[in-house]
Coordinates of C-alpha atoms and ligand atoms in Angstrom, one line a residue:
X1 CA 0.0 0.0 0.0
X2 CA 1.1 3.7 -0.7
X3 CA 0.8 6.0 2.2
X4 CA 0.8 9.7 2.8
X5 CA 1.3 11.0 6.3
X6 CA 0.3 15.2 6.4
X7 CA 2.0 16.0 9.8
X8 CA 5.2 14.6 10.9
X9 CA 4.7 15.0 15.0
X10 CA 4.8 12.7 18.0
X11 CA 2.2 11.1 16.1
X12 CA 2.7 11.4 12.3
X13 CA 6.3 10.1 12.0
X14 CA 6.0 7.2 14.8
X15 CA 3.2 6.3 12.9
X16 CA 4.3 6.7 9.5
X17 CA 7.4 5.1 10.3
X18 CA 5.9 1.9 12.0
X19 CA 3.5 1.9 9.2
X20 CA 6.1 1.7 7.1
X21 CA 7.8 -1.2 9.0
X22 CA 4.4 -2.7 8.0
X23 CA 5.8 -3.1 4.5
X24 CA 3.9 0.1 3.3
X25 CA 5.5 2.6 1.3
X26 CA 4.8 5.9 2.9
X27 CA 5.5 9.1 2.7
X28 CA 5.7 11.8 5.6
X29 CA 4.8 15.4 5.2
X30 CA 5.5 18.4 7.2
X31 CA 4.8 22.4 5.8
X32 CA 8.1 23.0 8.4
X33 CA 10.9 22.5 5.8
X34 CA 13.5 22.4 8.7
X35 CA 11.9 19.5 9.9
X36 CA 11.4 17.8 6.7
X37 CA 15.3 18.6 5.6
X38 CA 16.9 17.4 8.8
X39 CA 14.6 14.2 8.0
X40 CA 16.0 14.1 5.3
X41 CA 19.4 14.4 6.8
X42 CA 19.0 11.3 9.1
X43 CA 18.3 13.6 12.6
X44 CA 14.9 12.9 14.4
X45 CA 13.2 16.7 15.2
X46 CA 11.9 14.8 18.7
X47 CA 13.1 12.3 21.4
X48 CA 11.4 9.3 21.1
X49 CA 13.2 6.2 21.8
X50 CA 13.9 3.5 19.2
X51 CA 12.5 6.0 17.6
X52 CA 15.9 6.6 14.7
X53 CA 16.6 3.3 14.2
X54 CA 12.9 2.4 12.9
X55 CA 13.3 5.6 10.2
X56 CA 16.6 4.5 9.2
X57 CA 15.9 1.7 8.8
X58 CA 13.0 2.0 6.4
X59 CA 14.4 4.9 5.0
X60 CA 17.4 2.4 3.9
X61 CA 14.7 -0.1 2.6
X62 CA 13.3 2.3 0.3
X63 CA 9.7 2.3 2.1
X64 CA 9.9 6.1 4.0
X65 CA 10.4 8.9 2.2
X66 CA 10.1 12.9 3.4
X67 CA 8.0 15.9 1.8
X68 CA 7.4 19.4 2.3
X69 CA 4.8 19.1 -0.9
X70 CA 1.3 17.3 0.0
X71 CA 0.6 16.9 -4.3
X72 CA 3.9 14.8 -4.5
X73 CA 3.5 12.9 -1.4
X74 CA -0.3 11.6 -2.4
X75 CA 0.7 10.4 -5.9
X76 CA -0.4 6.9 -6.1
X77 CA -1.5 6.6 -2.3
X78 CA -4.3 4.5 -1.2
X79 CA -4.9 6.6 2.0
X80 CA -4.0 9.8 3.8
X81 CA -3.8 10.2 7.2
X82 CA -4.0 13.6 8.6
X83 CA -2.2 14.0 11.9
X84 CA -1.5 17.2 12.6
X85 CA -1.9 19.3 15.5
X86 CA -4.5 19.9 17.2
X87 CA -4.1 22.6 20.6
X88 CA -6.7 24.1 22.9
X89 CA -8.3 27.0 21.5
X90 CA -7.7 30.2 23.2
X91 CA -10.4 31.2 25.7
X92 CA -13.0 28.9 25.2
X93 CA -10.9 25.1 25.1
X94 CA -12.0 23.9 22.0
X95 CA -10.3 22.2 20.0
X96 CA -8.4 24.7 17.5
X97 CA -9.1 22.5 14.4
X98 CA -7.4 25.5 11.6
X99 CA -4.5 23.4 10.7
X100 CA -7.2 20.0 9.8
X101 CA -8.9 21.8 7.6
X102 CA -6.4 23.7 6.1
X103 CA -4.8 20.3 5.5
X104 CA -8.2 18.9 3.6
X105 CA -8.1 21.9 1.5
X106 CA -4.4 20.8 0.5
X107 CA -5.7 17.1 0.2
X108 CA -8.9 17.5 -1.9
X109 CA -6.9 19.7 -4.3
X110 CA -4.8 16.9 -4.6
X111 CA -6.6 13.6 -4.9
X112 CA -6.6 11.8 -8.1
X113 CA -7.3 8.1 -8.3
X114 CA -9.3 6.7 -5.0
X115 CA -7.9 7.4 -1.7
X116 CA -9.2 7.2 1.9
X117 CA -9.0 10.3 3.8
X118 CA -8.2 8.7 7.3
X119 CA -8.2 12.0 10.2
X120 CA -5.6 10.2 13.0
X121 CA -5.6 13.7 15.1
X122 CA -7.8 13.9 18.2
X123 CA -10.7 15.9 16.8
X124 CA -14.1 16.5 18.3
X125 CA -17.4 14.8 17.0
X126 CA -18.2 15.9 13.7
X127 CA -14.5 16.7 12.2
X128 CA -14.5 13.9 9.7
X129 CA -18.1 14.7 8.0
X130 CA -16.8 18.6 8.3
X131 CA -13.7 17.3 6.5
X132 CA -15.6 15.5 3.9
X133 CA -17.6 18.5 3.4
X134 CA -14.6 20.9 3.0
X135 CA -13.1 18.2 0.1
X136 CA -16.4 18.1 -1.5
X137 CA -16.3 21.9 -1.8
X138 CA -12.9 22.0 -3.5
X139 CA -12.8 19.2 -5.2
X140 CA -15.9 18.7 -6.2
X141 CA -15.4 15.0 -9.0
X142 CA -12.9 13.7 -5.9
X143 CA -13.3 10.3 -5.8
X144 CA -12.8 9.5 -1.7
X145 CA -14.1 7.9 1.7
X146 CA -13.4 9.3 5.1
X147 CA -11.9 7.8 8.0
X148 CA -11.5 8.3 11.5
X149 CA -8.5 6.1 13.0
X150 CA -7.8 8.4 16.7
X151 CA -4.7 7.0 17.7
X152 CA -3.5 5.7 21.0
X153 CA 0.2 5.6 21.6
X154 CA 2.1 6.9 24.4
X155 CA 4.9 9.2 23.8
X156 CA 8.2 7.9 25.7
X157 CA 6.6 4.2 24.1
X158 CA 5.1 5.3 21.4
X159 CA 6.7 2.5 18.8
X160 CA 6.3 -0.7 21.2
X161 CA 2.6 1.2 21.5
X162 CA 2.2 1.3 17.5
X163 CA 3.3 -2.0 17.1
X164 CA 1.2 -3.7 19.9
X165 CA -1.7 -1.8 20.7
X166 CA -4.3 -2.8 22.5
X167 CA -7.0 -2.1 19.6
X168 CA -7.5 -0.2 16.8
X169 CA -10.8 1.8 16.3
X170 CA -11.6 2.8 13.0
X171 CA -14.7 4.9 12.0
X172 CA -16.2 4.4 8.7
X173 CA -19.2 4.1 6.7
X174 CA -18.8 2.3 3.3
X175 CA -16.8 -1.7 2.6
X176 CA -14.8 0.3 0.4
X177 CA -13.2 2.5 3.0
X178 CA -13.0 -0.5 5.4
X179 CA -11.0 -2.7 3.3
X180 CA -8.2 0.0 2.9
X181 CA -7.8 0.6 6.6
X182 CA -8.1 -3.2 7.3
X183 CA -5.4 -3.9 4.5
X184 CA -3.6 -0.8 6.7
X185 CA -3.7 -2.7 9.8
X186 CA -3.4 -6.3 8.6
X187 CA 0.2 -7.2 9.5
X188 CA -1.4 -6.6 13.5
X189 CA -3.6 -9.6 12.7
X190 CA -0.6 -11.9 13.6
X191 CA -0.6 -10.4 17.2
X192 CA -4.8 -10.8 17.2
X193 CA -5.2 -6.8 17.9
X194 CA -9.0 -6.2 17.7
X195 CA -10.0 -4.0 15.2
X196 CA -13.1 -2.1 16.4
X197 CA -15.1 -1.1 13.3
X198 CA -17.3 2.1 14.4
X199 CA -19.6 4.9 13.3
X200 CA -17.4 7.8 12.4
X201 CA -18.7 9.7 16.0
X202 CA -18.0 6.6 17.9
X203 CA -14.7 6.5 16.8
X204 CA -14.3 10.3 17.1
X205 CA -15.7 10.0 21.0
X206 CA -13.8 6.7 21.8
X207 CA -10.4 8.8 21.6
X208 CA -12.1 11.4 23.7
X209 CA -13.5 9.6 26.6
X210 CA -10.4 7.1 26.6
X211 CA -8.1 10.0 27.3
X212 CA -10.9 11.8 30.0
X213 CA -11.4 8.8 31.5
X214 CA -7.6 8.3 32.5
X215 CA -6.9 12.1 33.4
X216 CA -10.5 11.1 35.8
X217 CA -8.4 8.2 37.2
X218 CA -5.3 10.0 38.0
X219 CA -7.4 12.9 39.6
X220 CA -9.1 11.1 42.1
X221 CA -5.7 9.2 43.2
X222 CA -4.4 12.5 43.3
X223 CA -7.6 13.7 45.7
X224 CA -7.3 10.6 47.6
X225 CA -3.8 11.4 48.4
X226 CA -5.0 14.5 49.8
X227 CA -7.0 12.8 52.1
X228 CA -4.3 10.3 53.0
X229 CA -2.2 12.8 54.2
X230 CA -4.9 14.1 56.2
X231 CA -6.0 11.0 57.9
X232 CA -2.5 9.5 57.6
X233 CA -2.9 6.7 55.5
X234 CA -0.8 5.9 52.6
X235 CA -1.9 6.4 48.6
X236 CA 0.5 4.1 47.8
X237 CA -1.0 1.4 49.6
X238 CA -4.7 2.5 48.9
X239 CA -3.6 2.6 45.3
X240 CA -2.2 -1.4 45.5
X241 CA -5.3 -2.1 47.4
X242 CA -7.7 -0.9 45.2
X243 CA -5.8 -1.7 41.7
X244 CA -5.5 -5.2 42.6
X245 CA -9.4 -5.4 42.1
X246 CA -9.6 -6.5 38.9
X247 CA -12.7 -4.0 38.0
X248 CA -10.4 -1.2 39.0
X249 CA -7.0 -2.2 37.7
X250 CA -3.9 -1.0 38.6
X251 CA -2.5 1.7 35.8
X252 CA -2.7 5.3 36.4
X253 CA -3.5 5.1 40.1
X254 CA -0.2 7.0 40.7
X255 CA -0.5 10.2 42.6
X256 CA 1.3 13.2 41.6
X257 CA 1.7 17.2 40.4
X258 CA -1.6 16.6 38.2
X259 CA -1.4 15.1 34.7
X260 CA 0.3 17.2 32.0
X261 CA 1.6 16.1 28.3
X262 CA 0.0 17.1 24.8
X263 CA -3.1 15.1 25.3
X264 CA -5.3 15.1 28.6
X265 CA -5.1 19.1 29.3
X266 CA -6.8 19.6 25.9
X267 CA -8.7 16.8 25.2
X268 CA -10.4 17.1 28.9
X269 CA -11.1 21.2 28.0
X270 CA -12.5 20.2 24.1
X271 CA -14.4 17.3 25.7
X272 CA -16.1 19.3 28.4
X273 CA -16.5 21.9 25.7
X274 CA -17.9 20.1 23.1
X275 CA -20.7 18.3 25.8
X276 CA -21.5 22.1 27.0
X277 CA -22.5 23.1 23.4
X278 CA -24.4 19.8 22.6
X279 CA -26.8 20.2 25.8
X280 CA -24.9 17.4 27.4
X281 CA -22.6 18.4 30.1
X282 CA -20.0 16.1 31.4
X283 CA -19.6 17.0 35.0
X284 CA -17.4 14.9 36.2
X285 CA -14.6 16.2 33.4
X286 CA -15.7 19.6 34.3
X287 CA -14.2 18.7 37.8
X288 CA -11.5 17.3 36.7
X289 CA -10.2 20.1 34.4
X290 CA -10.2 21.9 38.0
X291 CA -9.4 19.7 40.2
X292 CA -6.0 19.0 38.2
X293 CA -5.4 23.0 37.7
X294 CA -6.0 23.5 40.9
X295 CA -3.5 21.1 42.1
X296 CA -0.3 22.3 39.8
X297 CA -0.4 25.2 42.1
X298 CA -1.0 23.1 45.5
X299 CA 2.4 21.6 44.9
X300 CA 4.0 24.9 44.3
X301 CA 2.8 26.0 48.0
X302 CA 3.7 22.1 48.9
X303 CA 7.5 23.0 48.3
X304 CA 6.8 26.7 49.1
X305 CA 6.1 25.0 52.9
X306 CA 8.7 22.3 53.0
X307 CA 11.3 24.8 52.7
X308 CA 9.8 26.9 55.2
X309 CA 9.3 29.9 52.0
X310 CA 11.4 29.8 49.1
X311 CA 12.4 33.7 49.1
X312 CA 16.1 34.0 48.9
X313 CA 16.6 30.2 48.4
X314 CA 17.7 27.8 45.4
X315 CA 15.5 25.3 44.5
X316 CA 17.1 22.4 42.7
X317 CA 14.8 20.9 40.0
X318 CA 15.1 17.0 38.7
X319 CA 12.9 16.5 35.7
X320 CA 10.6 19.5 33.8
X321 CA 8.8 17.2 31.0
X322 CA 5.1 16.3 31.7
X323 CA 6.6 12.7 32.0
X324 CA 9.9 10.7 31.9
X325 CA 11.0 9.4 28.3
X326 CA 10.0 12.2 26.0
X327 CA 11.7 15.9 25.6
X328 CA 7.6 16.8 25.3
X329 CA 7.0 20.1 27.4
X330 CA 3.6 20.8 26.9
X331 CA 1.0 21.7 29.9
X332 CA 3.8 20.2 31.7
X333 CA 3.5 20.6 35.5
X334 CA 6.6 22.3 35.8
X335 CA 5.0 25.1 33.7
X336 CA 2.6 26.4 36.6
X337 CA 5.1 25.0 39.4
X338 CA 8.6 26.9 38.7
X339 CA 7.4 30.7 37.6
X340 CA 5.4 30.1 40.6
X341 CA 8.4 29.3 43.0
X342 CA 10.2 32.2 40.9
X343 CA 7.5 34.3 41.5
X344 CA 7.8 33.7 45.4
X345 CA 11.4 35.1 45.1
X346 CA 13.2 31.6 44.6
X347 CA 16.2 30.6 42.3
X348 CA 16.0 27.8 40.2
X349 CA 18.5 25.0 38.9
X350 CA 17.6 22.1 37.1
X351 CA 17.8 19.5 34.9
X352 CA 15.9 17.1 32.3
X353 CA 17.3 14.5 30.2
X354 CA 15.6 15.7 27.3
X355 CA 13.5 17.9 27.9
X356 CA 16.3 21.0 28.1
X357 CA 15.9 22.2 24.6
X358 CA 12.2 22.9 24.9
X359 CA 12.6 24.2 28.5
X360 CA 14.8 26.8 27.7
X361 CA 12.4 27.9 25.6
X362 CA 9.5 28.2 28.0
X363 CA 11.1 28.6 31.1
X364 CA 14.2 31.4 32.7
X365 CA 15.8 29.2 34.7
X366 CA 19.8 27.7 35.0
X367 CA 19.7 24.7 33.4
X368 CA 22.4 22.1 34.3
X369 CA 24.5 19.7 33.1
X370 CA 23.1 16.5 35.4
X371 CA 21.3 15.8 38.3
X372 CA 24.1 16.5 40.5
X373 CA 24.9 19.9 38.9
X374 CA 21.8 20.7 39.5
X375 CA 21.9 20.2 43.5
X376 CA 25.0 21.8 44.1
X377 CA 24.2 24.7 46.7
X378 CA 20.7 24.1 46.7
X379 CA 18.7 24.2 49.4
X380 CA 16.9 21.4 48.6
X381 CA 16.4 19.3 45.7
X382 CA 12.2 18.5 44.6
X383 CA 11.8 15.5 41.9
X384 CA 9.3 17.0 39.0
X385 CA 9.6 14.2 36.6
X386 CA 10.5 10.5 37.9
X387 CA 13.2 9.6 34.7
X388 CA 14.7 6.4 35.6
X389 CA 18.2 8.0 36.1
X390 CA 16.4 10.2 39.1
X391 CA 15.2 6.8 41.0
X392 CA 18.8 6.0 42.1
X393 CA 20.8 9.1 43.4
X394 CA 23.4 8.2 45.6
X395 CA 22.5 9.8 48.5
X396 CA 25.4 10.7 50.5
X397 CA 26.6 12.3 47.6
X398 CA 23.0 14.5 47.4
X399 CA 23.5 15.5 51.2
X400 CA 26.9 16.8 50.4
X401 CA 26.0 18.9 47.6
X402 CA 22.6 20.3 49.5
X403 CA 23.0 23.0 52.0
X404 CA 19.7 21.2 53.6
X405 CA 19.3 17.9 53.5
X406 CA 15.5 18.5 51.8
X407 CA 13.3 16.5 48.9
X408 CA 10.4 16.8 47.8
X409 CA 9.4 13.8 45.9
X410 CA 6.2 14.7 43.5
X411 CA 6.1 11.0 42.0
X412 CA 7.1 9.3 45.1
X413 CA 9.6 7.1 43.9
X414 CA 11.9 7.0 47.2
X415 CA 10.6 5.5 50.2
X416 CA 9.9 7.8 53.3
X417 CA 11.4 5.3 56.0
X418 CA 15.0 5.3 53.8
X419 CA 15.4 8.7 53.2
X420 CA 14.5 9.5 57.1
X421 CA 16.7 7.0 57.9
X422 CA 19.6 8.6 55.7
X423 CA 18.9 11.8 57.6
X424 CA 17.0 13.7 54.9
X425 CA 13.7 16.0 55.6
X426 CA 11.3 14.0 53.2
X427 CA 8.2 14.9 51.9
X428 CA 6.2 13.6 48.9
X429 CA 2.6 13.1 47.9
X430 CA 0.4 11.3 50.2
X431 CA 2.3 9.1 52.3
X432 CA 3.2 9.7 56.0
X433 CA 7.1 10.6 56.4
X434 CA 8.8 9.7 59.8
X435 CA 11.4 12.7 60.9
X436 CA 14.9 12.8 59.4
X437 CA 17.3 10.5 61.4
Ligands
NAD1 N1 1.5 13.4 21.1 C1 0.7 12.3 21.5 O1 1.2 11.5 22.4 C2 -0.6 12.0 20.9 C3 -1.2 10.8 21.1 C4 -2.4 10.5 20.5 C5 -3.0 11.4 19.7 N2 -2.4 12.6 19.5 C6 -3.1 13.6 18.6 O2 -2.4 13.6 17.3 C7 -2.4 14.9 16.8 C8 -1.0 15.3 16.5 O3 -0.3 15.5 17.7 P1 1.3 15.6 17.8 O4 1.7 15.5 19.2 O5 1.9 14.7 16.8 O6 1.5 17.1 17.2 P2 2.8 17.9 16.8 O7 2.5 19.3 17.0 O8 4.0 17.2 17.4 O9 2.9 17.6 15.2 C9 2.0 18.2 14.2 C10 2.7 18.5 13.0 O10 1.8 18.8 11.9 C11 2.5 19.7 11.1 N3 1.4 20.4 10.2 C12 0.4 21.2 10.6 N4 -0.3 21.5 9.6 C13 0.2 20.9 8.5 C14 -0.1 20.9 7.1 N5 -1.2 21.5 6.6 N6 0.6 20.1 6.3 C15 1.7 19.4 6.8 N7 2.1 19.4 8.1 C16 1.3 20.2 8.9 C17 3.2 20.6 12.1 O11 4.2 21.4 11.4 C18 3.7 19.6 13.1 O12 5.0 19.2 12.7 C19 -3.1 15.8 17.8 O13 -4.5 15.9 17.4 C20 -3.0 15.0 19.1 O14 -4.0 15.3 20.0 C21 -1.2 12.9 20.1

């Protein structure tokens, strides 16, 4: 099958190039031309891991290919995907859908022969028949089906995600269209993936209440670890003791800083804003789009009080992307949490993995070189993002560099009894912490 991705993202290029590790030929557009030409080039625009070695090695095999022109890239293709962007609209959280539909202009003056017009970006309820409408305007013979295929993948394993995923939901309405995206999808037959054949709404909703459902999930561990420390119980044990219940399940029952990342923030706000305007309000997402704002501040004033006021003091940062594995800043925590630390007169050093490009970008702050850079002469170190090089600091070395010996642990991935123990003031997110040694 021929292929043409419009939008070479998070999603568009790991999807384009697992696609293309399908055995389909496809080729990956993107109106940026830096992006395209460093593509081109061999360098990946994002940190994703495994992420290079699946382009090159298509690339190599002939099978992915780069564009800057949508006309070229859809000569011969049996489907396009549209997968670009698609951020919160200013004021009112809907979901800002200018660059879909100025990508179907560029696609209906483009199709020739037969092609599915498959719309992989989260888009609210009605996008695709708006899509279809917007083709039939310019193009007027085209000769097309629409598609919606929302995708699922997780950025920091977003190819082991493409590859595997739990299903596939594809909305559609005629065998024609159907065929293509099951000949799309047919080499995940071998691993059994079900393929959920929906309305083009369904499929349009499914995305939507998937990702409102999880940001629900992660809100109310984050409330019940609010109440934990209140009562003095543990969220990590209340989170073990209810996942283990089979109905509830075990994933995303980690409390934190509030969820972040390019998904949940504006999928929650288009959600809740799409169910105001159809007469059907969602409630429970309304809370949850303020619940989780509310609490990105919280833990601002949770560090403010652990260091007894941050005015005059350093505040050493680990971790500033919305989650480990990605360099992906956006509605990250750290957004609301540092200017707000900044604002209450303290001075900030971190460091990110990966994340130090984009952060320098949003955020005036010293970035450093690692972790331990990053401590030196604080006056006490608070763990934003839980990257796997974060989990094992050695901690003699950490008291040394501190002034205090302070943490703040926002993902909880020390345990209270061992950092007391090692003589450190300890405080994370709903567990009770026994006084430094
Ligand atoms: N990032 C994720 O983890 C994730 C997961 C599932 C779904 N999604 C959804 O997928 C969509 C894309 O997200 P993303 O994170 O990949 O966005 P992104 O901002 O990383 O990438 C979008 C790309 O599209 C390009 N683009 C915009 N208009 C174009 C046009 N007319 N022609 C060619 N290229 C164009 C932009 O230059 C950009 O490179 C969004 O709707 C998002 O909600 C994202």
């Amino acid at each position: 099958m021929r292929i043409a991705m419009i939008g070479t993202g998070y999603v568009g290029l790991v999807s384009g190039a697992c696609l293309s590790e399908f055995g389909h030929t496809v080729v990956c557009v993107d109106k940026v031309e830096e992006k395209i030409a460093a593509l081109r080039a061999g360098e990946i625009p994002i940190y994703e891991p495994g992420l290079d070695e699946v382009v090159a090695a298509n690339v190599a095999a002939g099978r992915l290919s780069f564009e800057t022109d949508i006309r070229r890239a859809m000569q011969g293709a049996d489907a396009v995907f549209i997968a670009v962007g698609t951020p919160s609209r200013r004021g009112d959280g809907h979901a800002d859908l200018t660059y879909v539909y100025s990508a179907a202009e560029e696609i209906a003056a483009a199709i020739g022969r037969y092609v599915v017009v498959v719309t992989k970006s989260t888009v609210p309820v009605g996008t695709s028949r708006e899509v279809e409408t917007i083709i039939r305007r310019v193009n007027p013979g085209a000769d097309f089906d629409m598609a919606s295929n929302p995708e699922f993948l997780r950025e920091g394993s977003a190819i082991e995600d493409f590859r595997r995923p739990d299903r596939v939901v594809v909305g559609c309405d005629g065998d024609r269209a159907r065929e293509v995206m099951r000949e799309v999808y047919r080499p995940l037959y071998l691993h059994e993936t079900p393929i959920l054949f929906t309305s083009r709404e369904s499929a349009e909703l499914i995305k939507y209440a998937a990702n409102a459902f999880l940001a629900t999930k992660i809100t109310f561990i984050n409330e019940m670890a609010d109440l934990c420390e209140a009562v003095g119980a543990d969220v990590q044990d209340v989170a073990r003791g209810i996942g283990l219940d089979g109905r509830i399940g075990n994933k995303f029952l980690h409390a934190g800083p509030g969820f972040g990342g390019s998904c949940f923030p504006k999928d929650t706000l288009a959600l809740r804003k799409t169910a105001q305007d159809k007469g059907a309000p969602t409630r429970i997402v309304e809370a949850v789009v303020q619940v989780n704002d509310a609490r990105k501040l919280a833990m601002a004033g949770k560090i403010e009080k652990a260091f007894g006021g941050v005015k005059g003091k350093t505040v050493a940062i680990l971790g500033l992307t919305f989650k480990p594995n990605t360099d992906d800043m956006r509605d990250a925590p750290s957004l609301v949490i540092v200017p707000d630390l900044q604002k209450k007169g303290a001075t900030i050093r971190a460091f990110d993995p990966e994340g130090a490009r984009e952060a320098h970008k949003l955020l005036n702050i010293e970035l450093c070189k690692d972790a331990y850079d990053a401590l030196d002469g604080a006056d006490g170190v608070v763990i934003l993002t839980e990257w796997n090089q974060f989990r094992a600091l050695d901690m003699a070395r950490v008291k040394a560099l501190l002034r205090t010996p302070l943490m703040v642990d926002l993902r909880n991935i020390y345990n209270p009894a061992q950092m007391a123990k090692a003589g450190f003031k300890y405080v994370s997110v709903g567990r009770a912490t026994p006084p430094a040694a």
